[in-house]
PDB file of C-alpha atoms and ligand atoms in Angstrom:
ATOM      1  CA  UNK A1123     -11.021 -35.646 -43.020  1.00 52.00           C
ATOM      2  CA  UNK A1124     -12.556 -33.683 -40.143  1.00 57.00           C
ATOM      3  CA  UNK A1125     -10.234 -32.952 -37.146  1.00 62.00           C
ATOM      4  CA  UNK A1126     -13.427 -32.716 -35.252  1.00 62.00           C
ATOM      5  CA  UNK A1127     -16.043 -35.543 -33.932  1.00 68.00           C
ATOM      6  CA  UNK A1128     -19.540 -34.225 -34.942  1.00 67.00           C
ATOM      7  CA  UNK A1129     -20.727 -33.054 -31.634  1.00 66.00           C
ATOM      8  CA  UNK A1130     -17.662 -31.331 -31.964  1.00 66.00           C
ATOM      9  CA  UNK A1131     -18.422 -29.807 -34.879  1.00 63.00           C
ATOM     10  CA  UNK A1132     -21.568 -28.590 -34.362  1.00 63.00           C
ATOM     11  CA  UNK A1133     -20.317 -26.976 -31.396  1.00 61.00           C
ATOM     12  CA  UNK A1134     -17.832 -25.127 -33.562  1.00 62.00           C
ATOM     13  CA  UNK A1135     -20.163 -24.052 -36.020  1.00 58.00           C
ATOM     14  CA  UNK A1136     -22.472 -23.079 -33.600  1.00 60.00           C
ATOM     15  CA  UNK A1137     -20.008 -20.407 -32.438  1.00 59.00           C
ATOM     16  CA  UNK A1138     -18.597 -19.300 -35.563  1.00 57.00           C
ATOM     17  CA  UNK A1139     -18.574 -15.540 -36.280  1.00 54.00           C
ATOM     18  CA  UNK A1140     -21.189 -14.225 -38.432  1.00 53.00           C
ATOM     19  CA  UNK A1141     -22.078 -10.711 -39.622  1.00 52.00           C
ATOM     20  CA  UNK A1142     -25.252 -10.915 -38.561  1.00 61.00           C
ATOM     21  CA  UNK A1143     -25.033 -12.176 -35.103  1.00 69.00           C
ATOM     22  CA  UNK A1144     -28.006 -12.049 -33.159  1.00 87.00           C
ATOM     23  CA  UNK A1145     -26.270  -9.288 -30.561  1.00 91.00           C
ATOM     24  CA  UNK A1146     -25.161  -7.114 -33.457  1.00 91.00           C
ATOM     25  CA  UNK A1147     -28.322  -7.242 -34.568  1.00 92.00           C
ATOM     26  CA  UNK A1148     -29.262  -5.811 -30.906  1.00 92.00           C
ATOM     27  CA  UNK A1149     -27.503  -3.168 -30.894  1.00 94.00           C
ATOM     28  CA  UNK A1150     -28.293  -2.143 -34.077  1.00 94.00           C
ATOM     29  CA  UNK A1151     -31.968  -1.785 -33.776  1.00 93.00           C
ATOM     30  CA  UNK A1152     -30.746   0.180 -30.503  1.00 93.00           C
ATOM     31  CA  UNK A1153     -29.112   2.514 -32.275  1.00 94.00           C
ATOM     32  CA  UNK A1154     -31.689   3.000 -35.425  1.00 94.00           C
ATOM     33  CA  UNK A1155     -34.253   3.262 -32.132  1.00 92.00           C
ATOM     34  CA  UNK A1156     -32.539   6.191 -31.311  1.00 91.00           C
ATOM     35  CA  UNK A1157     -32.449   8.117 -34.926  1.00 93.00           C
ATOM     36  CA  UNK A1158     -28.945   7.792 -35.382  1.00 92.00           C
ATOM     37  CA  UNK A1159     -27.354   7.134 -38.936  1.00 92.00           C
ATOM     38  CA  UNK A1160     -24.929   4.264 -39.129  1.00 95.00           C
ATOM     39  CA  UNK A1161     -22.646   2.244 -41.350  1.00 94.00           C
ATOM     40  CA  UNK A1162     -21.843  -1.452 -40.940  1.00 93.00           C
ATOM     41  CA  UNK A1163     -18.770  -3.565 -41.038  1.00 88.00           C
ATOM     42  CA  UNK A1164     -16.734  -0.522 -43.754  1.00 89.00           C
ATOM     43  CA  UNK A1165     -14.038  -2.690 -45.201  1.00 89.00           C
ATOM     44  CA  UNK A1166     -11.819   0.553 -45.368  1.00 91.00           C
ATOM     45  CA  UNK A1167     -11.779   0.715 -41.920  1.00 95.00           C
ATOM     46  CA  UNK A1168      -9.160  -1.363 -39.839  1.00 95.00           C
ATOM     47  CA  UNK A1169     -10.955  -4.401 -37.768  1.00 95.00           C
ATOM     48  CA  UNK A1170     -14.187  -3.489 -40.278  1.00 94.00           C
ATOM     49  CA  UNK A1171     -15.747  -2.761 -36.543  1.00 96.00           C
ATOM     50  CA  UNK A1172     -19.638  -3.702 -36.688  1.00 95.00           C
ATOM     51  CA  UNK A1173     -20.840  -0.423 -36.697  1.00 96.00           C
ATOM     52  CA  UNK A1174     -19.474   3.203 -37.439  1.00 96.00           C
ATOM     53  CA  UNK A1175     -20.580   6.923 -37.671  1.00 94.00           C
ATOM     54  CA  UNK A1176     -18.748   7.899 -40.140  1.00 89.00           C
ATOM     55  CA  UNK A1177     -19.306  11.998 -39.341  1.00 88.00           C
ATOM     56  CA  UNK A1178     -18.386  11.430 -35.379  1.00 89.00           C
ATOM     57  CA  UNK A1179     -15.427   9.094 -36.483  1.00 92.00           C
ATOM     58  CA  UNK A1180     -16.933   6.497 -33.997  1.00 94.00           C
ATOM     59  CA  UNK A1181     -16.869   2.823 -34.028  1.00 95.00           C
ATOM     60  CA  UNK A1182     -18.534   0.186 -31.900  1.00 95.00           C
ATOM     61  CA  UNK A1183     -17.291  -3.351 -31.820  1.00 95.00           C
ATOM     62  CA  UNK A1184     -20.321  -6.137 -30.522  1.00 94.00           C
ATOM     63  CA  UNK A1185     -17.819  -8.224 -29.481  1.00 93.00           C
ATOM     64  CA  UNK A1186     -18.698 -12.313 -28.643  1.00 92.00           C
ATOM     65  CA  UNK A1187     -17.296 -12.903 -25.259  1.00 93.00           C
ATOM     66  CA  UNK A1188     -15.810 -16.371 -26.449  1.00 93.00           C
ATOM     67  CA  UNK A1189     -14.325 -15.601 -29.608  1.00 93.00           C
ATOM     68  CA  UNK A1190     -13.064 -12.110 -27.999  1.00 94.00           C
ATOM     69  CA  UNK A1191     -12.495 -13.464 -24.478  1.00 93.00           C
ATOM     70  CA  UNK A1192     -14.466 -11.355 -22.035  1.00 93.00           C
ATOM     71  CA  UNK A1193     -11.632 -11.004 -18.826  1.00 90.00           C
ATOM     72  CA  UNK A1194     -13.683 -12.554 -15.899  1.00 91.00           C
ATOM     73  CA  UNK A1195     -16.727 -13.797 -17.997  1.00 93.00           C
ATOM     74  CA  UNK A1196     -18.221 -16.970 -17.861  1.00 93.00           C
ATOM     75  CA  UNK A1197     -19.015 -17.392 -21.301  1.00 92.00           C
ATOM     76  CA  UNK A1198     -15.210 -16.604 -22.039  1.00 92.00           C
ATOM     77  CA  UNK A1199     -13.724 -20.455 -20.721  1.00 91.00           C
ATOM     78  CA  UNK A1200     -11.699 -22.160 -23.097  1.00 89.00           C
ATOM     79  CA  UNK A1201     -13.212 -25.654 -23.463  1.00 90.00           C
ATOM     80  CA  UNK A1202     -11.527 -28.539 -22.203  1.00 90.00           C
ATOM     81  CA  UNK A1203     -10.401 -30.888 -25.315  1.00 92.00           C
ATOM     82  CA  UNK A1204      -7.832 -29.072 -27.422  1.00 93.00           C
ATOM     83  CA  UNK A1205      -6.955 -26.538 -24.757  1.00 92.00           C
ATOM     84  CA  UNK A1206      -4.398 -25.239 -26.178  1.00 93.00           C
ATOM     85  CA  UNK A1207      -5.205 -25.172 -29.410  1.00 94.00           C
ATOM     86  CA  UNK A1208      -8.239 -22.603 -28.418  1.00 94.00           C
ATOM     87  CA  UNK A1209      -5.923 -20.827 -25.865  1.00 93.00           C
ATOM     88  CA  UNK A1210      -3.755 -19.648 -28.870  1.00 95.00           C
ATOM     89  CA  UNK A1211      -6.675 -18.891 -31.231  1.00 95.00           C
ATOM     90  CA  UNK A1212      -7.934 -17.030 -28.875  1.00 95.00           C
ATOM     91  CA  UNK A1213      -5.153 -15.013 -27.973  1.00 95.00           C
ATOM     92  CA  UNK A1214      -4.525 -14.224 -31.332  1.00 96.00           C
ATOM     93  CA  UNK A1215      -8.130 -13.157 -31.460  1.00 95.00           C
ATOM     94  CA  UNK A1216      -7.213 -10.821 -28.609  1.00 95.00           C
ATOM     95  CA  UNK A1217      -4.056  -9.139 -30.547  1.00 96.00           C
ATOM     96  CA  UNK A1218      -5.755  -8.550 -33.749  1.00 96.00           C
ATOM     97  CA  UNK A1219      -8.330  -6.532 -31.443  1.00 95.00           C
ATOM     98  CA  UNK A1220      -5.518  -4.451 -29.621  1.00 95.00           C
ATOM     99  CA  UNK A1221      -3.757  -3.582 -32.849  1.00 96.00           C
ATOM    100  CA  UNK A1222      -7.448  -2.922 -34.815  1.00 96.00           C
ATOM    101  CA  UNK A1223      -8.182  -0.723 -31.799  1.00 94.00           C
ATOM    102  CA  UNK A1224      -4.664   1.394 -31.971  1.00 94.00           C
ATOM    103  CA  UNK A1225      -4.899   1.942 -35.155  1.00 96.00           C
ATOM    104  CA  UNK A1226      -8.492   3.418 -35.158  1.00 95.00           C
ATOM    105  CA  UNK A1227      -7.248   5.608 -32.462  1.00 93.00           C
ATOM    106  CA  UNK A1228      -3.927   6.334 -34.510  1.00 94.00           C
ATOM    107  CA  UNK A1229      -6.725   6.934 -37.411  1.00 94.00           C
ATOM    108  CA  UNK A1230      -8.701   9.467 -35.459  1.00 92.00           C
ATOM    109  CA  UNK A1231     -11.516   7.098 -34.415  1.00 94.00           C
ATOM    110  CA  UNK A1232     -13.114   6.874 -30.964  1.00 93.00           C
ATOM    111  CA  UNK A1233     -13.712   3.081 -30.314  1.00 94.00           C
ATOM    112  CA  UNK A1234     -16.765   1.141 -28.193  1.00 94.00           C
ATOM    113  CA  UNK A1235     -16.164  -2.638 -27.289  1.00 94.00           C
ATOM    114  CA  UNK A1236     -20.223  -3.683 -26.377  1.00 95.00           C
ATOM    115  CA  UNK A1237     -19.567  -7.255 -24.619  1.00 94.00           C
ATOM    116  CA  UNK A1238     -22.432  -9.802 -25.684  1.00 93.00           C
ATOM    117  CA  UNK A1239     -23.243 -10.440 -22.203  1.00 91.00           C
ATOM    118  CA  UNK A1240     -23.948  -6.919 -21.143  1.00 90.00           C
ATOM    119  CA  UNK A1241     -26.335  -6.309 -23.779  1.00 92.00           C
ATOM    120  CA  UNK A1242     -29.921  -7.685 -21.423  1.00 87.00           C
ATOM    121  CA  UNK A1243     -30.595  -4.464 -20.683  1.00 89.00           C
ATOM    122  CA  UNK A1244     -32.278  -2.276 -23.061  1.00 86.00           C
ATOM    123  CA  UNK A1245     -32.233   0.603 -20.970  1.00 90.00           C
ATOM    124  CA  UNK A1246     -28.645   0.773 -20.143  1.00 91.00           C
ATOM    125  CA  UNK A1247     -27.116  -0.065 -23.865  1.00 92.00           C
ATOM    126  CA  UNK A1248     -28.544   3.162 -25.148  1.00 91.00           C
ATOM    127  CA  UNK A1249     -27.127   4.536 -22.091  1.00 91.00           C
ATOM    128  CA  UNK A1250     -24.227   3.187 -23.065  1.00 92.00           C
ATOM    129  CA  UNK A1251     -24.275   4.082 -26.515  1.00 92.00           C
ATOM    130  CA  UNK A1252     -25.450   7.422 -25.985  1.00 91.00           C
ATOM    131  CA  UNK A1253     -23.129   8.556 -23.352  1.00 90.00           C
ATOM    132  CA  UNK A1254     -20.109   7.218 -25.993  1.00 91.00           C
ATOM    133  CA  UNK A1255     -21.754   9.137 -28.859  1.00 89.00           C
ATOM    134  CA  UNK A1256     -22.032  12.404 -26.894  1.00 87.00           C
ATOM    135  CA  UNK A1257     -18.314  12.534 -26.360  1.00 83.00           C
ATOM    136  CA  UNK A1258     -16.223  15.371 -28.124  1.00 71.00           C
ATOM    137  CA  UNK A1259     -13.726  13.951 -30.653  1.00 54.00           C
ATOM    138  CA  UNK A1260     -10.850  15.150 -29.779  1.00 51.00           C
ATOM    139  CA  UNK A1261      -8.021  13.800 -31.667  1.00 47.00           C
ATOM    140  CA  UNK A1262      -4.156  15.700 -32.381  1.00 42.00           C
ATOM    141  CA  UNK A1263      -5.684  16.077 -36.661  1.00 41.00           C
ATOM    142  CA  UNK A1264      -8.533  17.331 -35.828  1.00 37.00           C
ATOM    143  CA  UNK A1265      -8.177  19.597 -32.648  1.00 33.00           C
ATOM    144  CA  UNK A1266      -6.224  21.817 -35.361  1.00 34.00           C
ATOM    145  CA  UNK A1267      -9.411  22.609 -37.017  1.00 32.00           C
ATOM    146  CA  UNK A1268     -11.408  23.808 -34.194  1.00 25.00           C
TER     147      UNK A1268
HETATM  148 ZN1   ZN B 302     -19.030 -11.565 -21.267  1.00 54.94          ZN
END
């Protein structure tokens, strides 16, 4: 039986986590825009995070601000029935992104959360993206080598 009514339902589905979200998809054409060489979703990697360049060790996470819960963001209220059965999904939502993210730094990785919300302007995601792309990679492994 379905715990949910159908409006329900459809609301869930409608919010429901997909690989190919339209906002991933966003950023993504961003980034081919700009001629740079990426990988998506690499199961080896902790969190699989959206996209990755592999030579930089970066990753960037297009993050929903619902499922994610964007502090301070509109889109990121908890709806009404159930309460607290979404407060603790998404809080464990929130902890599986705070260990995935220290353990891509432990890992050597630089990491880029890209809230869904902030994505309207063209201009300043490759801004964005460029700016965290440019950064050295400076991690304790690595910083041996150079
Ligand atoms: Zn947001």
């Amino acid at each position: 039986m379905d715990i949910f009514t159908k409006e329900k339902r459809s609301w869930v589905m409608s919010r429901v986590k997909n690989r190919d979200t339209k906002p991933e998809l966003l950023v993504r054409t961003t980034i081919r825009e700009m001629g740079i060489h990426f990988r998506t979703s690499p199961k080896n990697l902790p969190g699989k995070p959206d996209i990755v360049l592999g030579p930089q060790k970066k990753a960037i996470f297009v993050h929903g601000c619902f499922w994610h819960h964007h502090n301070g963001c509109g889109k990121a209220t908890l709806p009404k029935n159930n309460a607290r059965w979404w407060q603790e999904k998404i809080s464990q939502n929130e902890k599986r992104d705070r260990r995935v993210n220290r353990m891509l730094l432990k890992q050597g990785w630089r990491t880029l959360v890209l809230w869904e919300c902030r994505l309207r302007d063209p201009a300043k995601l490759s801004q964005v993206i460029r700016h965290f792309i440019a950064q050295k990679r400076i991690t304790p492994y690595h910083a041996r080598f150079n």
